[in-house]
Coordinates of C-alpha atoms and ligand atoms in Angstrom, one line a residue:
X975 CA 9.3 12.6 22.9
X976 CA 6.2 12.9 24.9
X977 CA 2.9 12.2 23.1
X978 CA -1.0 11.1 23.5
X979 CA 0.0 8.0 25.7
X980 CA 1.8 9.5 28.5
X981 CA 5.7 8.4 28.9
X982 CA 5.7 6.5 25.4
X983 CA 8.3 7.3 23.4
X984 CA 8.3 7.3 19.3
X985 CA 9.8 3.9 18.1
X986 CA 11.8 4.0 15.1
X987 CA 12.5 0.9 14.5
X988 CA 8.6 0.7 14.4
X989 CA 8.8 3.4 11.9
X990 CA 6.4 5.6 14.5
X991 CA 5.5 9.0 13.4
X992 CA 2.4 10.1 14.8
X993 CA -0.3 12.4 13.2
X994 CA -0.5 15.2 16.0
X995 CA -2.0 18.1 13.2
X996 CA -6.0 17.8 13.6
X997 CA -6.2 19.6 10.3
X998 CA -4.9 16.8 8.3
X999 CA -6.4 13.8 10.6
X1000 CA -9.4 15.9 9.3
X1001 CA -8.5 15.9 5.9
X1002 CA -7.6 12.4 5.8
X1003 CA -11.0 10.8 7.6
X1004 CA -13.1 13.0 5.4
X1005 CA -11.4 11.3 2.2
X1006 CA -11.7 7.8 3.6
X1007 CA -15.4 8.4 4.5
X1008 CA -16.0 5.9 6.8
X1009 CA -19.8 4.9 7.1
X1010 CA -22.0 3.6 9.9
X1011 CA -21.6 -0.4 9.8
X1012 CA -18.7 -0.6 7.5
X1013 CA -15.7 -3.2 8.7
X1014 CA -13.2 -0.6 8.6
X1015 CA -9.5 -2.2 9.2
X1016 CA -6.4 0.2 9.9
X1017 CA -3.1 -0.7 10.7
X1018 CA -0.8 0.8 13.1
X1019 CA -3.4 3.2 14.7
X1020 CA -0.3 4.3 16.7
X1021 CA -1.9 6.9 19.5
X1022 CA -5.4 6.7 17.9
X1023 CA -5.2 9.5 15.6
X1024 CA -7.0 8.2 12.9
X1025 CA -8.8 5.2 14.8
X1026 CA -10.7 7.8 16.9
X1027 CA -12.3 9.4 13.4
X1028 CA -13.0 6.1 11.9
X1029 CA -14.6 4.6 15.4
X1030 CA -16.4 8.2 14.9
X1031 CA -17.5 7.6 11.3
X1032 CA -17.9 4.0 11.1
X1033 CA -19.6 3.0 15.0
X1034 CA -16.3 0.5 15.6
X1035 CA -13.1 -0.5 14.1
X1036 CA -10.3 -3.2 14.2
X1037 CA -7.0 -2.3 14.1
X1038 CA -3.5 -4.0 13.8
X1039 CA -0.6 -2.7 16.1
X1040 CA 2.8 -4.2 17.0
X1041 CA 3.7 -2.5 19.5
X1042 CA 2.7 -3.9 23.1
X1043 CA 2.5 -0.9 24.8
X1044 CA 0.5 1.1 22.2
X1045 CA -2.0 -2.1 22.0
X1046 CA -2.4 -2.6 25.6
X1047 CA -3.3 1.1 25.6
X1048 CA -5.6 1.0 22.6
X1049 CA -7.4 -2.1 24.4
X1050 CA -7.9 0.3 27.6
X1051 CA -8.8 3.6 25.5
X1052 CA -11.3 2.3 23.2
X1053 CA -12.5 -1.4 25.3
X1054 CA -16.4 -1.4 23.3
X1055 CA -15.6 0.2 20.2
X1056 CA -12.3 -1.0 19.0
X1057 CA -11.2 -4.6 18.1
X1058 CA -7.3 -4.8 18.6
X1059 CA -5.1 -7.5 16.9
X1060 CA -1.9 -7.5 18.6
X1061 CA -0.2 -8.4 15.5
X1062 CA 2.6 -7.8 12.6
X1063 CA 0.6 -6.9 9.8
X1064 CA 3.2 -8.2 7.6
X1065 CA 2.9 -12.1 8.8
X1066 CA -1.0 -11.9 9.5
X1067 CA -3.2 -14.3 7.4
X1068 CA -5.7 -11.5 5.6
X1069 CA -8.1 -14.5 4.7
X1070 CA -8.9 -15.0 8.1
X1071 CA -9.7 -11.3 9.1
X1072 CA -13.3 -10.6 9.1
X1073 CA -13.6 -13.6 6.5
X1074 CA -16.3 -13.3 3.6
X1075 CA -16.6 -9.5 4.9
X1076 CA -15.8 -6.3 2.4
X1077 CA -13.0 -4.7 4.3
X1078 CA -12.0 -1.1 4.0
X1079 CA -8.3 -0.8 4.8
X1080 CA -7.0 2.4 6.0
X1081 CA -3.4 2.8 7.5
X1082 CA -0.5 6.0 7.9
X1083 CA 2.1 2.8 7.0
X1084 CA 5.3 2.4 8.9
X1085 CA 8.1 3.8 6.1
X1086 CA 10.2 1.3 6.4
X1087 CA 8.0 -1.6 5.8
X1088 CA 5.6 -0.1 2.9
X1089 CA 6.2 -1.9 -0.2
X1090 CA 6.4 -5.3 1.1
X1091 CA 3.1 -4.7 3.1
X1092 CA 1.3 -3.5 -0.4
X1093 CA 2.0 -6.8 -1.6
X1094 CA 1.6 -8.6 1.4
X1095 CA -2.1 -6.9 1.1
X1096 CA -2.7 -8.1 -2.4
X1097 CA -3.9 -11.5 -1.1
X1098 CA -7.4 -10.1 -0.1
X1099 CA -7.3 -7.6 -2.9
X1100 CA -10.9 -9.7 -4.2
X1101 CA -12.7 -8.5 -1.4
X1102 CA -11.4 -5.3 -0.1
X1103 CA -13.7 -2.4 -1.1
X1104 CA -10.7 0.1 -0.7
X1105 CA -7.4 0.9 0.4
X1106 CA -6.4 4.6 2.1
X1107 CA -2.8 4.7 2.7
X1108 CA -0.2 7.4 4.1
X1109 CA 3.2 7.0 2.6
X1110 CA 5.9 8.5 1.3
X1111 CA 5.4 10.6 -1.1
X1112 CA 8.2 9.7 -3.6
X1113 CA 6.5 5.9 -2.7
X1114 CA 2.9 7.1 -3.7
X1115 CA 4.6 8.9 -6.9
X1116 CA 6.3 5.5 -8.4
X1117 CA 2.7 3.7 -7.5
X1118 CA 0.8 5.8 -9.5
X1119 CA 3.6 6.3 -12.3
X1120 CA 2.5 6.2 -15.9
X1121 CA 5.1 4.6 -19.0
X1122 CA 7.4 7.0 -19.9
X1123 CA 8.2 8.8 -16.1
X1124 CA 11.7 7.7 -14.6
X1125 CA 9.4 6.7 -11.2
X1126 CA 7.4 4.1 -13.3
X1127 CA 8.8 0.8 -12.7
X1128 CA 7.9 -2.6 -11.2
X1129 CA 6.1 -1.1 -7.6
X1130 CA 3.5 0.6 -10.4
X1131 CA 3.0 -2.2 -13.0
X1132 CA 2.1 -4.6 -10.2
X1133 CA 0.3 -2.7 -8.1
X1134 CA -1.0 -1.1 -11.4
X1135 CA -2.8 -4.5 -12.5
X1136 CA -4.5 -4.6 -9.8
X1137 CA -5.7 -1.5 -8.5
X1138 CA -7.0 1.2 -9.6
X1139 CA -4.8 3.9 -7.6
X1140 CA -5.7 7.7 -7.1
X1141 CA -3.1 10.5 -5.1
X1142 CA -4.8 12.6 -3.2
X1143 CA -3.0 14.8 -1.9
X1144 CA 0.7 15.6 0.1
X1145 CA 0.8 16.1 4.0
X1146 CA 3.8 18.0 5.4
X1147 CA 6.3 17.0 7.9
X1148 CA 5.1 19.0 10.4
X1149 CA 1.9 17.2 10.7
X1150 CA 3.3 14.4 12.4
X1151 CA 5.4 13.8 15.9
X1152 CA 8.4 13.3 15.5
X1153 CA 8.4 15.1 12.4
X1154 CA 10.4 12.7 9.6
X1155 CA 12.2 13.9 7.2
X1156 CA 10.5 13.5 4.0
X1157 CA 7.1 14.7 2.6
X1158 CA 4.2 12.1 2.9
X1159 CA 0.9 11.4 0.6
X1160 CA -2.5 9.9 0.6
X1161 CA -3.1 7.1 -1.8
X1162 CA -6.6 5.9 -2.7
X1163 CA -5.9 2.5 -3.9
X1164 CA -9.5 0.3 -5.1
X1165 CA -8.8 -3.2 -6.1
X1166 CA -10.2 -3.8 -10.0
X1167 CA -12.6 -6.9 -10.4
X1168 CA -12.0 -10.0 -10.7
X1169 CA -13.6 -10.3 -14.0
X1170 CA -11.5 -7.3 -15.2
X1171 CA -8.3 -8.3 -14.8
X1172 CA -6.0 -9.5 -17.2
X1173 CA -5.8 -13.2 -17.4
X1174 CA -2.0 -14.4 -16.6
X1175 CA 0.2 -16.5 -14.4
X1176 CA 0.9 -14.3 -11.8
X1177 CA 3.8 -15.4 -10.9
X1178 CA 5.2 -15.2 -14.6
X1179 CA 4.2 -11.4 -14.7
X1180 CA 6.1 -10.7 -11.4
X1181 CA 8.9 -12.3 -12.7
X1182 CA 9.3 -10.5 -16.2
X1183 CA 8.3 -7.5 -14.4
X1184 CA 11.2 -7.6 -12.1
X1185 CA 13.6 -8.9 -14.9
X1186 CA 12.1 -5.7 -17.1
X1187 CA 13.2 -3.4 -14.5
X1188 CA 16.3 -5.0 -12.6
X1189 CA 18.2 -3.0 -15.5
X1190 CA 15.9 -0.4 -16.6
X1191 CA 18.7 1.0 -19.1
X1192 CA 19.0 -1.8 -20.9
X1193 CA 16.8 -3.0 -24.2
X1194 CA 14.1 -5.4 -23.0
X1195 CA 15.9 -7.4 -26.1
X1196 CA 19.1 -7.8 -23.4
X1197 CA 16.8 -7.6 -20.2
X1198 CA 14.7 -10.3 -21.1
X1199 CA 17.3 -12.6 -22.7
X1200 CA 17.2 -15.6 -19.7
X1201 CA 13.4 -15.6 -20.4
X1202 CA 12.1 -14.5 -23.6
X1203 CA 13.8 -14.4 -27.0
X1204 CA 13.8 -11.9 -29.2
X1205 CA 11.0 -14.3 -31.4
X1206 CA 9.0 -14.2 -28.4
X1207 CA 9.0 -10.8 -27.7
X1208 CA 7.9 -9.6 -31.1
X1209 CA 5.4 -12.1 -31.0
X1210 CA 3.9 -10.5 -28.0
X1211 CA 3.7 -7.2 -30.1
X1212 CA 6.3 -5.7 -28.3
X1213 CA 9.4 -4.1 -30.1
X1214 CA 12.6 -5.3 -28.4
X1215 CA 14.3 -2.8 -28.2
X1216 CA 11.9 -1.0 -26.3
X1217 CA 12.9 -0.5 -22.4
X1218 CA 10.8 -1.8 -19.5
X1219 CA 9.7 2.1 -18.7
X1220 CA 7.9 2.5 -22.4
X1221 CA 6.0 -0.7 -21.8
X1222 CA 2.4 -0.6 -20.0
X1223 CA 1.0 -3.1 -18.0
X1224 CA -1.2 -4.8 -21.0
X1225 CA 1.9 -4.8 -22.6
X1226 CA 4.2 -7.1 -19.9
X1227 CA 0.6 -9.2 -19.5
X1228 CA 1.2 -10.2 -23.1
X1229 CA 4.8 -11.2 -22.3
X1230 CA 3.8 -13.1 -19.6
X1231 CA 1.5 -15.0 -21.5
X1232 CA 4.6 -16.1 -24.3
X1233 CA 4.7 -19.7 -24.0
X1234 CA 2.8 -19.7 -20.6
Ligands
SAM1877 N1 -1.8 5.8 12.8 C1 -0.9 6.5 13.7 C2 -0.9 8.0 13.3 O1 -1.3 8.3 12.2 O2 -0.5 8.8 14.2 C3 0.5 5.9 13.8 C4 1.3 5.9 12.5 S1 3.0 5.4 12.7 C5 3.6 6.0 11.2 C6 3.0 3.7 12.3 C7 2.3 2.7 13.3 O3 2.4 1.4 12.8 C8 2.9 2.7 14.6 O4 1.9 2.7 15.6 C9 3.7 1.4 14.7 O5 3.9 0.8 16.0 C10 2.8 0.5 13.8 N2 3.5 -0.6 13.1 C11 4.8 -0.6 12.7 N3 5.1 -1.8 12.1 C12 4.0 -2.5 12.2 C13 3.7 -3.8 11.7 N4 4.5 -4.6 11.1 N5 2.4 -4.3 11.9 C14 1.5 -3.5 12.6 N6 1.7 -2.3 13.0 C15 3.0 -1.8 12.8

């Protein structure tokens, strides 16, 4: 497949679909809204699709690729206005990009590696001003799932305590070369303050979280057993025989917090 940069070809195992549809690449700068000065941040900018609006909007950007063709091309295309770490965003250390800096985030994700990466990226969550991300669109509906859907499980509650997260709207296949075969969406993700959050171990939540959901049929009575008993679950003001799905995230903070 033939595309922007001459003679590269699309690299699935880099999960490379690239915006082609100026429409949506529109769309999509004109709901990040990129201003003059801000430290925009996008990863994978791919064949510059997006970096070109946010350079537009925003006077520079960084970006994170992995791929060593697409980076040494980037470095070439944009050599003044675009900073280019030649990296996996996956294993980068966040705390030392742009330290002490707000940092708007922006990124069509690679598929394959998208949930990892959204927790990878809470690490900087306390001084990101916002997150724009392209994903799949059954991904974006389980973030944004409310108690009670079948999508609403542990991807929402964790992502749920700490951000405030937004759909925006779906963007066809066809808007992207190669086209993939699923529908994709733009989530507005903005990290909550650190004052308003929940006090907890988080490493307790995640773990009752996961335990909540790792059966999601079963009563949180029987789900919980290796960690909470039934005493301690009542206690929290949670019925046990509830299941994970009815439960909001207030809810598994107070669970966490049993005997913590
Ligand atoms: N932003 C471009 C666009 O919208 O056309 C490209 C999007 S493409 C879906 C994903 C991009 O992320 C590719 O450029 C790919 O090489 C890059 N990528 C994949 N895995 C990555 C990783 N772990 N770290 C950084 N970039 C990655």
């Amino acid at each position: 497949m033939q595309n922007g940069l001459a003679g590269h070809r699309a690299r699935k195992r880099f999960g490379q679909n690239f915006l082609h549809d100026e429409h949506w690449i529109e769309r999509i700068a004109r709901t990040i809204d990129a201003k003059p000065g801000e430290t925009v941040v996008e990863i994978g900018p791919g064949q510059a699709a997006l970096t070109r609006k946010m350079i537009a909007d925003a006077g520079h950007a960084t970006a994170i690729e992995i791929d060593r063709d697409l980076a040494a091309w980037l470095k070439e295309t944009f050599p003044e206005t675009l900073t280019l770490i030649e990296a996996d965003a996956l294993k980068l250390d966040w705390n030392k990009v742009y330290p002490g800096k707000a940092l708007r985030i922006v990124g069509n994700l690679p598929y394959n590696i998208s949930s990892p990466l959204l927790f990878h990226l809470m690490t900087v969550a306390d001084r990101v001003i916002d997150q724009h991300f392209m994903l799949q669109k059954e991904v974006v509906d389980r973030m944004v799932a409310t108690p009670g859907s079948k999508v609403y499980g542990r991807l929402s509650v964790m992502l749920q305590y700490r951000y405030r997260m937004q759909k925006m709207f779906d963007v066809p296949p066809g808007a992207f070369t190669p086209a993939p075969k699923v529908t994709s969406s733009i989530v507005r993700m903005a990290p909550k303050k650190v004052d308003e959050l929940l006090p907890v171990d988080l490493e307790r939540f995640a773990v009752i979280v996961a335990a909540a959901f790792n059966q999601r049929r079963k009563t949180l009575r029987n789900a919980l057993a290796k960690l909470l008993t039934e005493e301690d679950i009542k206690k929290a003001g949670v019925d046990p025989a509830l299941r994970a799905e009815a439960l909001d995230v207030e809810a598994f903070v107070r669970l966490a917090r049993i005997n913590a």
